[in-house]
Coordinates of C-alpha atoms in Angstrom, one line a residue:
M1 CA -113.6 30.5 -25.4
A2 CA -110.3 32.7 -25.7
E3 CA -108.3 34.8 -27.1
I4 CA -106.8 35.2 -27.2
S5 CA -105.3 38.6 -27.1
S6 CA -104.4 39.2 -25.2
I7 CA -104.1 37.7 -26.2
T8 CA -101.9 37.2 -28.3
V9 CA -98.4 37.7 -29.0
R10 CA -97.2 39.3 -32.1
T11 CA -93.9 37.6 -33.1
Q12 CA -92.1 39.3 -35.8
T13 CA -88.5 39.6 -37.2
T14 CA -88.0 43.3 -37.6
I15 CA -85.2 46.0 -37.7
L16 CA -85.2 48.1 -34.6
N17 CA -85.0 51.7 -34.3
I18 CA -83.1 51.9 -31.1
E19 CA -82.5 55.7 -31.1
D20 CA -86.2 56.5 -30.8
G21 CA -87.1 53.3 -28.7
R22 CA -89.6 51.9 -31.2
S23 CA -89.7 49.1 -33.5
S24 CA -90.1 50.0 -37.1
G25 CA -92.5 46.9 -37.5
D26 CA -94.5 47.7 -34.4
P27 CA -98.1 48.6 -35.6
R28 CA -98.8 50.0 -32.2
S29 CA -96.6 53.0 -32.8
P30 CA -98.9 55.8 -33.7
D31 CA -96.5 57.5 -36.3
S32 CA -95.0 54.3 -37.7
P33 CA -95.7 53.8 -41.3
C34 CA -97.0 50.4 -42.8
S35 CA -93.5 49.2 -44.0
L36 CA -94.6 45.9 -45.5
I37 CA -98.3 45.0 -44.9
C38 CA -101.1 47.3 -43.5
I39 CA -103.8 45.2 -41.9
S40 CA -107.0 47.0 -42.3
F41 CA -109.8 47.2 -39.6
V42 CA -112.2 45.2 -41.8
Q43 CA -109.6 42.5 -42.2
K44 CA -109.2 42.4 -38.3
L45 CA -113.1 42.0 -38.1
I46 CA -113.2 39.3 -40.7
G47 CA -110.4 37.5 -38.8
E48 CA -112.4 37.8 -35.5
F49 CA -115.6 36.6 -37.3
V50 CA -113.9 33.6 -38.8
G51 CA -111.9 32.7 -35.6
T52 CA -115.1 32.9 -33.3
F53 CA -117.1 31.0 -35.8
S54 CA -114.8 28.2 -36.0
L55 CA -114.2 28.1 -32.3
V56 CA -117.8 27.9 -31.4
F57 CA -118.6 25.5 -34.1
A58 CA -115.9 23.1 -33.5
G59 CA -116.1 23.1 -29.6
C60 CA -119.9 22.8 -29.5
S61 CA -119.9 20.1 -32.2
A62 CA -117.9 18.0 -29.8
T63 CA -120.4 18.5 -27.2
V64 CA -123.2 17.4 -29.6
V65 CA -121.2 14.4 -30.8
N66 CA -120.5 13.3 -27.3
D67 CA -124.2 13.5 -26.1
T68 CA -125.6 12.1 -29.3
Y69 CA -123.3 9.1 -29.8
G70 CA -123.0 7.6 -26.3
E71 CA -120.3 10.0 -24.8
L72 CA -117.7 8.8 -27.3
V73 CA -115.7 12.2 -26.9
T74 CA -115.8 12.4 -23.1
L75 CA -114.8 15.6 -21.1
P76 CA -111.2 15.4 -22.0
G77 CA -112.1 15.2 -25.5
I78 CA -114.4 18.1 -25.5
A79 CA -111.7 20.1 -23.7
L80 CA -109.2 19.3 -26.3
A81 CA -111.5 20.1 -29.1
W82 CA -111.9 23.8 -27.6
G83 CA -108.1 23.9 -26.7
L84 CA -106.8 22.8 -30.2
T85 CA -109.2 25.0 -32.0
V86 CA -108.0 28.0 -30.0
M87 CA -104.3 27.1 -30.8
V88 CA -105.0 26.7 -34.5
M89 CA -107.0 29.8 -34.8
S90 CA -104.4 31.7 -32.7
Y91 CA -101.5 30.8 -35.0
S92 CA -103.5 31.2 -38.2
I93 CA -105.4 34.5 -37.4
G94 CA -103.5 36.0 -34.6
H95 CA -101.2 38.1 -36.8
V96 CA -104.4 39.6 -38.3
S97 CA -106.7 40.4 -35.5
G98 CA -104.9 39.5 -32.4
A99 CA -107.2 36.4 -32.0
H100 CA -109.4 37.5 -29.2
F101 CA -112.6 35.6 -30.3
N102 CA -114.1 36.7 -27.0
P103 CA -115.7 40.0 -26.0
A104 CA -114.5 39.7 -22.5
V105 CA -110.9 39.5 -23.9
S106 CA -111.4 42.6 -26.0
I107 CA -112.8 44.7 -23.0
A108 CA -110.0 43.5 -20.8
L109 CA -107.2 44.3 -23.2
A110 CA -108.8 47.8 -24.0
S111 CA -109.0 48.5 -20.4
S112 CA -105.3 47.7 -19.9
R113 CA -104.3 50.0 -22.9
K114 CA -103.2 47.1 -25.1
F115 CA -106.0 47.5 -27.4
P116 CA -107.9 50.5 -28.6
F117 CA -111.4 51.2 -27.2
K118 CA -112.6 52.5 -30.5
Q119 CA -112.2 49.1 -32.0
V120 CA -114.0 47.2 -29.1
P121 CA -117.5 47.7 -30.5
G122 CA -116.5 46.3 -33.8
Y123 CA -114.7 43.4 -32.4
I124 CA -117.6 42.4 -30.2
A125 CA -120.0 42.6 -33.2
A126 CA -117.9 40.3 -35.2
Q127 CA -117.5 37.9 -32.4
L128 CA -121.2 37.8 -31.8
L129 CA -122.0 37.4 -35.4
G130 CA -119.5 34.5 -35.8
S131 CA -120.7 32.7 -32.8
T132 CA -124.4 33.2 -33.6
L133 CA -124.1 31.7 -37.2
A134 CA -122.0 28.9 -35.8
A135 CA -124.9 28.1 -33.3
E136 CA -127.3 28.3 -36.0
A137 CA -125.4 26.0 -38.3
L138 CA -125.3 23.4 -35.5
R139 CA -129.1 23.7 -35.1
L140 CA -129.6 23.0 -38.6
M141 CA -127.1 20.2 -39.2
F142 CA -128.2 18.2 -36.1
H143 CA -131.9 19.2 -36.1
L144 CA -131.6 20.5 -32.6
N145 CA -135.2 21.9 -32.2
N146 CA -137.1 19.6 -29.6
N147 CA -137.3 21.0 -26.0
V148 CA -133.8 22.2 -26.0
C149 CA -134.0 24.7 -23.0
S150 CA -135.4 22.1 -20.6
L151 CA -132.3 19.8 -21.2
K152 CA -134.8 16.9 -21.6
G153 CA -134.9 17.0 -25.3
D154 CA -132.2 17.6 -28.0
V155 CA -128.7 18.8 -26.9
Y156 CA -128.4 22.3 -26.0
V157 CA -125.0 23.6 -27.0
G158 CA -125.3 26.7 -24.7
T159 CA -124.2 26.9 -21.1
H160 CA -126.2 26.4 -17.9
P161 CA -125.3 26.2 -14.2
S162 CA -125.0 22.6 -13.0
G163 CA -124.8 23.7 -9.5
S164 CA -125.5 26.9 -7.7
N165 CA -125.4 30.3 -9.2
T166 CA -122.6 31.1 -6.9
A167 CA -120.4 28.3 -7.8
T168 CA -121.0 29.1 -11.4
F169 CA -120.1 32.7 -11.0
V170 CA -116.8 31.8 -9.1
V171 CA -115.6 29.1 -11.5
E172 CA -116.4 31.3 -14.6
F173 CA -114.5 34.0 -12.9
I174 CA -111.5 31.9 -12.1
A175 CA -111.5 30.2 -15.5
T176 CA -111.5 33.5 -17.4
F177 CA -108.9 35.1 -14.9
N178 CA -106.5 32.3 -15.8
L179 CA -107.0 32.8 -19.5
L180 CA -106.0 36.5 -19.3
R181 CA -102.9 35.4 -17.5
A182 CA -101.6 32.8 -20.1
N183 CA -98.2 33.2 -20.9
R184 CA -97.9 35.0 -24.3
S185 CA -94.5 33.9 -25.1
F186 CA -96.1 30.8 -26.7
A187 CA -99.4 32.4 -27.7
G188 CA -101.6 29.6 -29.1
V189 CA -100.1 26.7 -27.0
A190 CA -100.3 28.6 -23.7
I191 CA -103.8 29.7 -24.4
G192 CA -104.9 26.5 -25.8
A193 CA -103.6 24.6 -22.8
T194 CA -105.2 27.1 -20.5
V195 CA -108.6 26.5 -22.1
V196 CA -108.2 22.7 -21.8
L197 CA -107.3 23.0 -18.2
N198 CA -110.1 25.4 -17.4
I199 CA -112.7 23.1 -19.1
L200 CA -111.5 20.1 -17.1
F201 CA -112.2 21.7 -13.9
S202 CA -115.2 24.1 -14.6
G203 CA -117.0 22.2 -17.4
P204 CA -119.0 20.0 -15.0
I205 CA -120.0 23.1 -12.9
S206 CA -120.7 25.9 -15.2
G207 CA -120.2 24.5 -18.6
A208 CA -116.9 26.3 -19.0
S209 CA -117.9 29.4 -21.0
M210 CA -115.3 32.0 -20.4
N211 CA -116.8 33.9 -23.2
P212 CA -120.0 36.0 -23.4
A213 CA -120.4 35.5 -27.2
R214 CA -120.2 31.6 -26.7
S215 CA -123.1 31.7 -24.3
L216 CA -125.2 34.4 -25.9
A217 CA -125.2 32.9 -29.3
P218 CA -127.0 29.6 -28.3
A219 CA -129.2 31.5 -26.0
Y220 CA -130.4 33.9 -28.7
I221 CA -130.9 31.0 -31.3
W222 CA -132.8 28.7 -28.9
G223 CA -134.4 31.5 -26.6
C224 CA -132.9 30.0 -23.5
Y225 CA -132.0 33.2 -21.3
K226 CA -132.2 31.7 -17.9
D227 CA -129.1 32.5 -15.8
L228 CA -127.6 34.0 -18.9
W229 CA -126.3 36.9 -16.9
L230 CA -123.7 34.8 -15.1
Y231 CA -121.9 34.1 -18.3
I232 CA -121.8 37.8 -19.2
V233 CA -120.9 39.5 -16.0
S234 CA -118.6 36.8 -14.4
P235 CA -116.1 36.4 -17.5
V236 CA -115.8 40.2 -18.0
I237 CA -115.0 40.8 -14.5
G238 CA -112.8 37.8 -14.5
A239 CA -110.9 39.0 -17.6
L240 CA -110.7 42.6 -16.3
T241 CA -109.0 41.3 -13.2
G242 CA -106.7 38.9 -14.8
A243 CA -105.5 41.6 -17.3
W244 CA -104.8 44.2 -14.5
I245 CA -103.1 41.8 -12.2
Y246 CA -100.9 40.5 -15.1
N247 CA -100.1 44.0 -16.0
I248 CA -99.0 44.6 -12.2
L249 CA -96.8 41.6 -12.3
R250 CA -95.0 42.0 -15.6
S251 CA -95.7 45.3 -17.3
T252 CA -93.3 48.2 -17.9
N253 CA -93.8 51.5 -19.4
K254 CA -90.6 51.3 -21.3
S255 CA -90.7 50.4 -25.1
Y256 CA -88.8 47.4 -26.3
G257 CA -86.0 49.5 -27.7
E258 CA -85.7 51.3 -24.2
I259 CA -85.6 47.8 -22.4
I260 CA -82.6 46.6 -24.4
R261 CA -80.8 49.8 -24.8
P262 CA -78.7 49.2 -21.6
N263 CA -77.4 46.0 -23.0
C264 CA -76.4 47.7 -26.4
N265 CA -73.1 49.2 -27.2
K266 CA -72.7 51.5 -30.1
V267 CA -70.1 50.6 -32.5
S268 CA -69.0 51.5 -36.1
S269 CA -69.4 49.4 -39.1
N270 CA -65.7 49.1 -39.2
D271 CA -65.7 47.6 -35.8
H272 CA -68.6 45.2 -36.4
Q273 CA -66.5 42.2 -37.7
E274 CA -64.0 42.5 -34.7
A275 CA -66.8 42.8 -32.2
S276 CA -68.6 39.8 -33.7
Q277 CA -65.4 37.7 -33.4
D278 CA -64.9 38.6 -29.9
D279 CA -68.4 37.9 -28.6
S280 CA -70.0 34.9 -30.1
D281 CA -73.3 35.9 -28.5
S282 CA -73.5 39.4 -30.0
C283 CA -75.6 40.4 -32.9
V284 CA -75.9 43.6 -35.1
L285 CA -79.1 45.5 -35.0
R286 CA -79.3 48.3 -37.7
V287 CA -80.9 51.7 -37.1
V288 CA -83.5 52.4 -39.8
D289 CA -81.8 55.3 -41.5
P290 CA -80.8 54.9 -45.0
N291 CA -78.5 58.0 -45.1
N292 CA -76.6 57.2 -41.9
R293 CA -76.5 53.5 -41.1
K294 CA -75.4 52.6 -37.7
F295 CA -74.8 49.4 -35.8
F296 CA -75.3 48.3 -32.4
I297 CA -74.3 45.1 -30.5
L298 CA -76.9 43.2 -28.6
S299 CA -75.3 41.6 -25.6
S300 CA -77.9 38.8 -25.0
P301 CA -78.0 35.8 -27.2
T302 CA -81.8 35.5 -26.7
D303 CA -84.0 35.2 -29.8
I304 CA -80.9 35.4 -32.1
N305 CA -80.8 32.9 -34.8
E306 CA -77.6 31.5 -36.5
T307 CA -77.8 34.1 -39.3
C308 CA -77.9 36.9 -36.7
N309 CA -81.6 37.8 -37.2
V310 CA -83.2 39.1 -34.2
T311 CA -86.8 38.2 -33.3
C312 CA -88.6 40.6 -31.2
K313 CA -91.6 39.3 -29.4
L314 CA -94.0 42.1 -28.6
A315 CA -96.5 41.2 -25.8

């Protein structure tokens, strides 16, 4: 399922370096040192592996339980299992790897310059490994060995078209397109809810993959490769289209510092107290310069808490 990457939002409280238009805590700044914690690429890969494993294991387990025990879970329950897992993994691992858990998401984010291309192969490898081990664990746990590909024996946790290939291609495209346009302001909640919605309308038609790794892993474990190309090509195209259109609708070439700069008035430290009394919606941002501390007034009360700490949300 998703990612989430795009998806995801990095929410961090930081000190802004307004003069050069970059956040001192923004890991995407090429010349920005690691002030508190440096997340290595290996840590990111481990995060993607753990997140994808948990996602596929939990979501597909719901499918197996539903088909094995008299449809106790039902389609809405399966959708919730996937969506809630995405939400939990996004909040628990998102700050480490970005919570993609989906090759289509990694490719789409890289194509829109929100993720480095050089890390895409490693991410995809970690995602495929996590999903494959999850599928193998399910096979061993539930003894799913009998006539799986024919859909007449044990439960197949992979995806297969229930209708025509054209209908499957279209719904997979739309579902993944929606996934890449989920509002990043509430990260896990937005993406998780989008996953639930996508499964409710596309599950009966295509199986609601939205994720090449989610479909490739069961296909490899059980050797069921029929129509697999639909679940690779369509999600990738849908993710690319969603990311590009989302960028057209909301993107800007300005950094966060450049965006808020027109709303900031430079004041001295002596004027800070007086300015704060005059404007209850103002807050002080300190430029990162230990030798020459300067203060700025932020005119908007957005994301300012009672102690005047500013939370910067970087999409």
